[in-house]
Amino acid sequence: MRPHRRSALLQQLVAVAPSQQAVLDELRRAILDGGVPPGTPIPLAEVAEVFGVSQIPVREALKTLIGEGLVAHRRNAGYTVALLTAQELREMYIVRETLESASLMAAVANATEADRDAAIAANAVLEQAIADDDAATYHRESRQFHAALTRPSRMHRLLHMLEAAWNVTEPVQSMVHVRADERVQLHADHREMLDAFLMRDAERLVAASEAHAARLNAVIAVLPTGTGLLA
């Protein structure tokens, strides 16, 4: 009989107020932060013990996360962090690209000086991550950079869908697993996108975004398959 191994998820959880919403928010945060790889078991009883609640609010929270695509459940196998196939990962990146492109035209038109400052600041953090060869920070802050470009669209329903699509891909931590030179190339696209955004050139921004998406899709297509991150 193999020894029981403690789930990596338990090490990431922080005790929160004993409410279903707090439990849901903390489980989602732990999964999205990147410290819990896809396929990680989610032991219901032990999670409930961490939060000091019964299994009922944990089970309800996990049902919500199943609906969001972050958790999977199999009869007699329990709950796990969702594991995408390579094809599913590519499909979700296409969804992200489509939603982002739809928001950028409006974002350029609506952006305030504060929005432009936020985009510059987000890019500066990415520049430092590239200089430090800090893959985890680059992955995390890349999302913040894209959000800084799309948020000014004020298309709140679309942005909600974009956030949900991004969440589904987040446990894979794609940018952590690509080569350093590929991150440098992808960041060159970010700089082109930022320049277009600051110049209020919507067509140039969309074109740069599409070129970035094509490069990103090519990188994602050859992610290492032996990492256990993909089904």
Tab-separated table of N, CA and C in Angstrom, residues 10-135:
chain	number	residue	atom	x	y	z
A	10	LEU	N	-3.272	21.913	-0.156
A	10	LEU	CA	-3.411	22.231	1.262
A	10	LEU	C	-2.326	23.186	1.730
A	11	GLN	N	-1.154	23.096	1.118
A	11	GLN	CA	-0.043	23.964	1.509
A	11	GLN	C	-0.251	25.404	1.042
A	12	GLN	N	-1.131	25.599	0.074
A	12	GLN	CA	-1.359	26.935	-0.484
A	12	GLN	C	-2.525	27.668	0.161
A	13	LEU	N	-3.376	26.936	0.862
A	13	LEU	CA	-4.586	27.538	1.404
A	13	LEU	C	-4.298	28.360	2.652
A	14	VAL	N	-5.032	29.447	2.793
A	14	VAL	CA	-4.958	30.319	3.964
A	14	VAL	C	-6.318	30.282	4.646
A	15	ALA	N	-6.328	30.133	5.948
A	15	ALA	CA	-7.592	30.104	6.683
A	15	ALA	C	-8.352	31.412	6.459
A	16	VAL	N	-9.651	31.272	6.209
A	16	VAL	CA	-10.488	32.439	5.929
A	16	VAL	C	-11.740	32.366	6.797
A	17	ALA	N	-12.567	33.398	6.705
A	17	ALA	CA	-13.836	33.388	7.428
A	17	ALA	C	-14.647	32.167	6.998
A	18	PRO	N	-15.315	31.516	7.936
A	18	PRO	CA	-16.021	30.272	7.615
A	18	PRO	C	-17.333	30.516	6.875
A	19	SER	N	-17.225	31.037	5.663
A	19	SER	CA	-18.405	31.243	4.820
A	19	SER	C	-18.158	30.597	3.473
A	20	GLN	N	-19.236	30.228	2.800
A	20	GLN	CA	-19.090	29.557	1.512
A	20	GLN	C	-18.381	30.457	0.499
A	21	GLN	N	-18.698	31.759	0.486
A	21	GLN	CA	-18.069	32.661	-0.469
A	21	GLN	C	-16.582	32.796	-0.197
A	22	ALA	N	-16.203	32.876	1.080
A	22	ALA	CA	-14.785	32.995	1.428
A	22	ALA	C	-14.027	31.730	1.046
A	23	VAL	N	-14.655	30.585	1.278
A	23	VAL	CA	-14.037	29.311	0.894
A	23	VAL	C	-13.854	29.252	-0.617
A	24	LEU	N	-14.876	29.649	-1.359
A	24	LEU	CA	-14.798	29.661	-2.825
A	24	LEU	C	-13.671	30.582	-3.296
A	25	ASP	N	-13.620	31.781	-2.761
A	25	ASP	CA	-12.617	32.757	-3.194
A	25	ASP	C	-11.203	32.256	-2.906
A	26	GLU	N	-11.009	31.624	-1.749
A	26	GLU	CA	-9.671	31.166	-1.383
A	26	GLU	C	-9.250	29.958	-2.220
A	27	LEU	N	-10.167	29.049	-2.495
A	27	LEU	CA	-9.839	27.914	-3.360
A	27	LEU	C	-9.474	28.396	-4.758
A	28	ARG	N	-10.260	29.343	-5.268
A	28	ARG	CA	-9.972	29.880	-6.603
A	28	ARG	C	-8.604	30.564	-6.613
A	29	ARG	N	-8.340	31.369	-5.585
A	29	ARG	CA	-7.041	32.068	-5.520
A	29	ARG	C	-5.885	31.082	-5.515
A	30	ALA	N	-5.990	30.047	-4.699
A	30	ALA	CA	-4.908	29.073	-4.598
A	30	ALA	C	-4.642	28.381	-5.927
A	31	ILE	N	-5.697	28.057	-6.650
A	31	ILE	CA	-5.539	27.380	-7.938
A	31	ILE	C	-4.921	28.323	-8.968
A	32	LEU	N	-5.356	29.579	-8.970
A	32	LEU	CA	-4.886	30.524	-9.984
A	32	LEU	C	-3.487	31.042	-9.710
A	33	ASP	N	-3.016	30.956	-8.472
A	33	ASP	CA	-1.695	31.492	-8.135
A	33	ASP	C	-0.545	30.684	-8.720
A	34	GLY	N	-0.815	29.479	-9.187
A	34	GLY	CA	0.222	28.715	-9.880
A	34	GLY	C	0.970	27.722	-9.024
A	35	GLY	N	0.646	27.631	-7.730
A	35	GLY	CA	1.351	26.687	-6.879
A	35	GLY	C	0.699	25.321	-6.804
A	36	VAL	N	-0.393	25.154	-7.531
A	36	VAL	CA	-1.150	23.905	-7.497
A	36	VAL	C	-1.282	23.390	-8.929
A	37	PRO	N	-0.438	22.458	-9.357
A	37	PRO	CA	-0.446	22.004	-10.747
A	37	PRO	C	-1.745	21.326	-11.137
A	38	PRO	N	-2.099	21.356	-12.414
A	38	PRO	CA	-3.250	20.591	-12.885
A	38	PRO	C	-3.123	19.120	-12.488
A	39	GLY	N	-4.265	18.522	-12.143
A	39	GLY	CA	-4.273	17.130	-11.725
A	39	GLY	C	-4.088	16.937	-10.234
A	40	THR	N	-3.779	18.022	-9.503
A	40	THR	CA	-3.588	17.914	-8.054
A	40	THR	C	-4.889	17.494	-7.377
A	41	PRO	N	-4.853	16.484	-6.518
A	41	PRO	CA	-6.072	16.084	-5.784
A	41	PRO	C	-6.549	17.185	-4.850
A	42	ILE	N	-7.863	17.255	-4.663
A	42	ILE	CA	-8.476	18.201	-3.734
A	42	ILE	C	-9.239	17.381	-2.700
A	43	PRO	N	-8.590	17.038	-1.588
A	43	PRO	CA	-9.235	16.172	-0.592
A	43	PRO	C	-10.293	16.934	0.199
A	44	LEU	N	-11.521	16.562	0.012
A	44	LEU	CA	-12.655	17.305	0.558
A	44	LEU	C	-12.552	17.480	2.072
A	45	ALA	N	-12.338	16.381	2.795
A	45	ALA	CA	-12.325	16.442	4.256
A	45	ALA	C	-11.173	17.302	4.773
A	46	GLU	N	-10.015	17.184	4.153
A	46	GLU	CA	-8.851	17.943	4.623
A	46	GLU	C	-8.985	19.430	4.318
A	47	VAL	N	-9.576	19.754	3.172
A	47	VAL	CA	-9.819	21.166	2.856
A	47	VAL	C	-10.803	21.754	3.859
A	48	ALA	N	-11.854	21.011	4.166
A	48	ALA	CA	-12.832	21.483	5.149
A	48	ALA	C	-12.173	21.716	6.502
A	49	GLU	N	-11.238	20.854	6.864
A	49	GLU	CA	-10.534	20.996	8.137
A	49	GLU	C	-9.684	22.258	8.152
A	50	VAL	N	-9.016	22.563	7.042
A	50	VAL	CA	-8.202	23.786	6.967
A	50	VAL	C	-9.073	25.018	7.222
A	51	PHE	N	-10.268	25.027	6.639
A	51	PHE	CA	-11.151	26.182	6.765
A	51	PHE	C	-11.997	26.156	8.038
A	52	GLY	N	-12.003	25.025	8.741
A	52	GLY	CA	-12.815	24.927	9.946
A	52	GLY	C	-14.299	24.921	9.660
A	53	VAL	N	-14.696	24.285	8.548
A	53	VAL	CA	-16.107	24.220	8.164
A	53	VAL	C	-16.473	22.763	7.890
A	54	SER	N	-17.755	22.505	7.711
A	54	SER	CA	-18.186	21.181	7.283
A	54	SER	C	-17.833	20.995	5.810
A	55	GLN	N	-18.038	19.812	5.301
A	55	GLN	CA	-17.723	19.554	3.901
A	55	GLN	C	-18.725	20.201	2.948
A	56	ILE	N	-19.880	20.605	3.461
A	56	ILE	CA	-20.937	21.127	2.585
A	56	ILE	C	-20.502	22.398	1.853
A	57	PRO	N	-20.013	23.455	2.526
A	57	PRO	CA	-19.596	24.653	1.779
A	57	PRO	C	-18.409	24.395	0.856
A	58	VAL	N	-17.541	23.464	1.225
A	58	VAL	CA	-16.420	23.127	0.342
A	58	VAL	C	-16.942	22.454	-0.915
A	59	ARG	N	-17.874	21.518	-0.740
A	59	ARG	CA	-18.446	20.829	-1.899
A	59	ARG	C	-19.173	21.803	-2.825
A	60	GLU	N	-19.907	22.750	-2.237
A	60	GLU	CA	-20.609	23.739	-3.057
A	60	GLU	C	-19.628	24.648	-3.791
A	61	ALA	N	-18.545	25.016	-3.112
A	61	ALA	CA	-17.520	25.837	-3.762
A	61	ALA	C	-16.888	25.090	-4.925
A	62	LEU	N	-16.638	23.803	-4.740
A	62	LEU	CA	-16.029	23.005	-5.802
A	62	LEU	C	-16.975	22.853	-6.987
A	63	LYS	N	-18.266	22.782	-6.725
A	63	LYS	CA	-19.232	22.731	-7.831
A	63	LYS	C	-19.135	23.997	-8.682
A	64	THR	N	-19.012	25.133	-7.994
A	64	THR	CA	-18.860	26.393	-8.736
A	64	THR	C	-17.588	26.382	-9.566
A	65	LEU	N	-16.491	25.895	-9.001
A	65	LEU	CA	-15.217	25.862	-9.713
A	65	LEU	C	-15.236	24.852	-10.855
A	66	ILE	N	-16.029	23.808	-10.732
A	66	ILE	CA	-16.221	22.890	-11.862
A	66	ILE	C	-16.872	23.651	-13.015
A	67	GLY	N	-17.896	24.448	-12.687
A	67	GLY	CA	-18.564	25.253	-13.714
A	67	GLY	C	-17.635	26.258	-14.365
A	68	GLU	N	-16.633	26.714	-13.635
A	68	GLU	CA	-15.664	27.678	-14.177
A	68	GLU	C	-14.536	26.996	-14.939
A	69	GLY	N	-14.499	25.670	-14.925
A	69	GLY	CA	-13.462	24.940	-15.643
A	69	GLY	C	-12.169	24.775	-14.880
A	70	LEU	N	-12.162	25.096	-13.588
A	70	LEU	CA	-10.931	25.030	-12.799
A	70	LEU	C	-10.780	23.716	-12.042
A	71	VAL	N	-11.876	23.015	-11.835
A	71	VAL	CA	-11.867	21.769	-11.061
A	71	VAL	C	-12.593	20.691	-11.853
A	72	ALA	N	-12.126	19.464	-11.698
A	72	ALA	CA	-12.780	18.307	-12.320
A	72	ALA	C	-13.203	17.332	-11.226
A	73	HIS	N	-14.230	16.555	-11.516
A	73	HIS	CA	-14.695	15.550	-10.551
A	73	HIS	C	-15.025	14.261	-11.285
A	74	ARG	N	-14.527	13.159	-10.733
A	74	ARG	CA	-14.856	11.840	-11.274
A	74	ARG	C	-15.379	10.973	-10.147
A	75	ARG	N	-16.434	10.238	-10.443
A	75	ARG	CA	-17.003	9.340	-9.449
A	75	ARG	C	-15.938	8.344	-8.982
A	76	ASN	N	-15.854	8.164	-7.697
A	76	ASN	CA	-14.894	7.253	-7.061
A	76	ASN	C	-13.444	7.728	-7.139
A	77	ALA	N	-13.217	8.902	-7.760
A	77	ALA	CA	-11.846	9.427	-7.841
A	77	ALA	C	-11.723	10.782	-7.160
A	78	GLY	N	-12.852	11.410	-6.856
A	78	GLY	CA	-12.832	12.673	-6.139
A	78	GLY	C	-12.566	13.880	-7.016
A	79	TYR	N	-12.177	14.961	-6.378
A	79	TYR	CA	-11.957	16.245	-7.048
A	79	TYR	C	-10.470	16.449	-7.325
A	80	THR	N	-10.185	17.076	-8.463
A	80	THR	CA	-8.815	17.449	-8.801
A	80	THR	C	-8.824	18.806	-9.484
A	81	VAL	N	-7.675	19.485	-9.473
A	81	VAL	CA	-7.512	20.667	-10.311
A	81	VAL	C	-7.599	20.213	-11.765
A	82	ALA	N	-8.405	20.913	-12.560
A	82	ALA	CA	-8.698	20.470	-13.925
A	82	ALA	C	-7.425	20.312	-14.754
A	83	LEU	N	-7.408	19.274	-15.548
A	83	LEU	CA	-6.274	18.946	-16.406
A	83	LEU	C	-6.734	19.057	-17.850
A	84	LEU	N	-6.196	20.025	-18.590
A	84	LEU	CA	-6.573	20.222	-19.984
A	84	LEU	C	-5.757	19.326	-20.900
A	85	THR	N	-6.340	18.962	-22.039
A	85	THR	CA	-5.537	18.370	-23.101
A	85	THR	C	-4.815	19.496	-23.837
A	86	ALA	N	-3.817	19.147	-24.634
A	86	ALA	CA	-3.094	20.165	-25.412
A	86	ALA	C	-4.055	20.898	-26.343
A	87	GLN	N	-5.001	20.169	-26.938
A	87	GLN	CA	-5.976	20.781	-27.839
A	87	GLN	C	-6.878	21.755	-27.078
A	88	GLU	N	-7.318	21.364	-25.893
A	88	GLU	CA	-8.169	22.254	-25.091
A	88	GLU	C	-7.427	23.517	-24.702
A	89	LEU	N	-6.153	23.392	-24.369
A	89	LEU	CA	-5.364	24.573	-24.026
A	89	LEU	C	-5.275	25.518	-25.216
A	90	ARG	N	-5.007	24.980	-26.399
A	90	ARG	CA	-4.935	25.816	-27.606
A	90	ARG	C	-6.276	26.495	-27.864
A	91	GLU	N	-7.369	25.756	-27.672
A	91	GLU	CA	-8.696	26.332	-27.900
A	91	GLU	C	-8.960	27.501	-26.954
A	92	MET	N	-8.547	27.357	-25.696
A	92	MET	CA	-8.790	28.430	-24.741
A	92	MET	C	-7.948	29.664	-25.061
A	93	TYR	N	-6.762	29.462	-25.611
A	93	TYR	CA	-5.969	30.615	-26.035
A	93	TYR	C	-6.625	31.327	-27.214
A	94	ILE	N	-7.268	30.568	-28.091
A	94	ILE	CA	-8.001	31.185	-29.196
A	94	ILE	C	-9.174	31.998	-28.664
A	95	VAL	N	-9.864	31.473	-27.663
A	95	VAL	CA	-10.966	32.210	-27.035
A	95	VAL	C	-10.442	33.512	-26.430
A	96	ARG	N	-9.335	33.414	-25.721
A	96	ARG	CA	-8.738	34.609	-25.133
A	96	ARG	C	-8.407	35.647	-26.199
A	97	GLU	N	-7.785	35.188	-27.277
A	97	GLU	CA	-7.393	36.098	-28.365
A	97	GLU	C	-8.610	36.796	-28.953
A	98	THR	N	-9.676	36.040	-29.193
A	98	THR	CA	-10.867	36.597	-29.822
A	98	THR	C	-11.516	37.659	-28.941
A	99	LEU	N	-11.637	37.360	-27.664
A	99	LEU	CA	-12.258	38.309	-26.741
A	99	LEU	C	-11.387	39.550	-26.556
A	100	GLU	N	-10.073	39.346	-26.472
A	100	GLU	CA	-9.186	40.493	-26.296
A	100	GLU	C	-9.256	41.414	-27.507
A	101	SER	N	-9.196	40.848	-28.688
A	101	SER	CA	-9.246	41.680	-29.901
A	101	SER	C	-10.521	42.503	-29.948
A	102	ALA	N	-11.618	41.896	-29.501
A	102	ALA	CA	-12.901	42.600	-29.529
A	102	ALA	C	-12.926	43.798	-28.595
A	103	SER	N	-12.094	43.762	-27.563
A	103	SER	CA	-12.111	44.856	-26.576
A	103	SER	C	-11.127	45.978	-26.896
A	104	LEU	N	-10.113	45.709	-27.721
A	104	LEU	CA	-9.021	46.665	-27.856
A	104	LEU	C	-9.417	47.952	-28.575
A	105	MET	N	-10.262	47.846	-29.585
A	105	MET	CA	-10.694	49.057	-30.295
A	105	MET	C	-11.350	50.039	-29.332
A	106	ALA	N	-12.272	49.516	-28.521
A	106	ALA	CA	-12.955	50.377	-27.560
A	106	ALA	C	-11.994	50.871	-26.491
A	107	ALA	N	-11.028	50.033	-26.121
A	107	ALA	CA	-10.077	50.420	-25.079
A	107	ALA	C	-9.263	51.637	-25.514
A	108	VAL	N	-8.815	51.652	-26.747
A	108	VAL	CA	-8.043	52.789	-27.253
A	108	VAL	C	-8.886	54.063	-27.225
A	109	ALA	N	-10.141	53.936	-27.640
A	109	ALA	CA	-11.007	55.114	-27.699
A	109	ALA	C	-11.344	55.656	-26.314
A	110	ASN	N	-11.458	54.754	-25.336
A	110	ASN	CA	-11.924	55.154	-24.009
A	110	ASN	C	-10.813	55.430	-23.007
A	111	ALA	N	-9.584	55.090	-23.339
A	111	ALA	CA	-8.499	55.147	-22.357
A	111	ALA	C	-8.257	56.569	-21.859
A	112	THR	N	-8.123	56.679	-20.554
A	112	THR	CA	-7.791	57.951	-19.922
A	112	THR	C	-6.281	58.014	-19.694
A	113	GLU	N	-5.826	59.159	-19.207
A	113	GLU	CA	-4.409	59.281	-18.884
A	113	GLU	C	-4.015	58.279	-17.796
A	114	ALA	N	-4.906	58.059	-16.851
A	114	ALA	CA	-4.638	57.082	-15.796
A	114	ALA	C	-4.526	55.667	-16.371
A	115	ASP	N	-5.345	55.350	-17.360
A	115	ASP	CA	-5.265	54.036	-18.008
A	115	ASP	C	-3.934	53.872	-18.724
A	116	ARG	N	-3.488	54.909	-19.397
A	116	ARG	CA	-2.208	54.822	-20.102
A	116	ARG	C	-1.049	54.679	-19.097
A	117	ASP	N	-1.128	55.400	-17.992
A	117	ASP	CA	-0.097	55.262	-16.953
A	117	ASP	C	-0.073	53.836	-16.398
A	118	ALA	N	-1.248	53.240	-16.227
A	118	ALA	CA	-1.324	51.875	-15.701
A	118	ALA	C	-0.688	50.887	-16.670
A	119	ALA	N	-0.894	51.090	-17.962
A	119	ALA	CA	-0.289	50.206	-18.957
A	119	ALA	C	1.233	50.346	-18.957
A	120	ILE	N	1.719	51.567	-18.837
A	120	ILE	CA	3.169	51.800	-18.777
A	120	ILE	C	3.761	51.116	-17.546
A	121	ALA	N	3.081	51.250	-16.411
A	121	ALA	CA	3.568	50.643	-15.180
A	121	ALA	C	3.574	49.117	-15.279
A	122	ALA	N	2.527	48.539	-15.881
A	122	ALA	CA	2.466	47.080	-16.044
A	122	ALA	C	3.595	46.591	-16.933
A	123	ASN	N	3.891	47.347	-17.980
A	123	ASN	CA	4.984	46.961	-18.865
A	123	ASN	C	6.335	47.053	-18.157
A	124	ALA	N	6.499	48.040	-17.294
A	124	ALA	CA	7.766	48.196	-16.564
A	124	ALA	C	8.031	46.986	-15.665
A	125	VAL	N	6.992	46.456	-15.058
A	125	VAL	CA	7.149	45.265	-14.223
A	125	VAL	C	7.586	44.083	-15.085
A	126	LEU	N	7.005	43.972	-16.277
A	126	LEU	CA	7.407	42.899	-17.196
A	126	LEU	C	8.850	43.061	-17.642
A	127	GLU	N	9.252	44.288	-17.913
A	127	GLU	CA	10.644	44.546	-18.315
A	127	GLU	C	11.607	44.041	-17.240
A	128	GLN	N	11.268	44.311	-15.976
A	128	GLN	CA	12.125	43.873	-14.884
A	128	GLN	C	12.136	42.356	-14.773
A	129	ALA	N	10.997	41.719	-14.991
A	129	ALA	CA	10.944	40.255	-14.940
A	129	ALA	C	11.806	39.636	-16.032
A	130	ILE	N	11.809	40.253	-17.212
A	130	ILE	CA	12.667	39.780	-18.299
A	130	ILE	C	14.137	39.956	-17.907
A	131	ALA	N	14.465	41.110	-17.362
A	131	ALA	CA	15.852	41.382	-16.956
A	131	ALA	C	16.315	40.403	-15.880
A	132	ASP	N	15.401	40.021	-14.993
A	132	ASP	CA	15.730	39.103	-13.899
A	132	ASP	C	15.598	37.639	-14.300
A	133	ASP	N	15.127	37.386	-15.517
A	133	ASP	CA	14.819	36.021	-15.955
A	133	ASP	C	13.917	35.324	-14.932
A	134	ASP	N	12.914	36.052	-14.485
A	134	ASP	CA	11.971	35.579	-13.471
A	134	ASP	C	10.706	35.107	-14.189
A	135	ALA	N	10.667	33.829	-14.501
A	135	ALA	CA	9.580	33.291	-15.320
A	135	ALA	C	8.235	33.371	-14.614
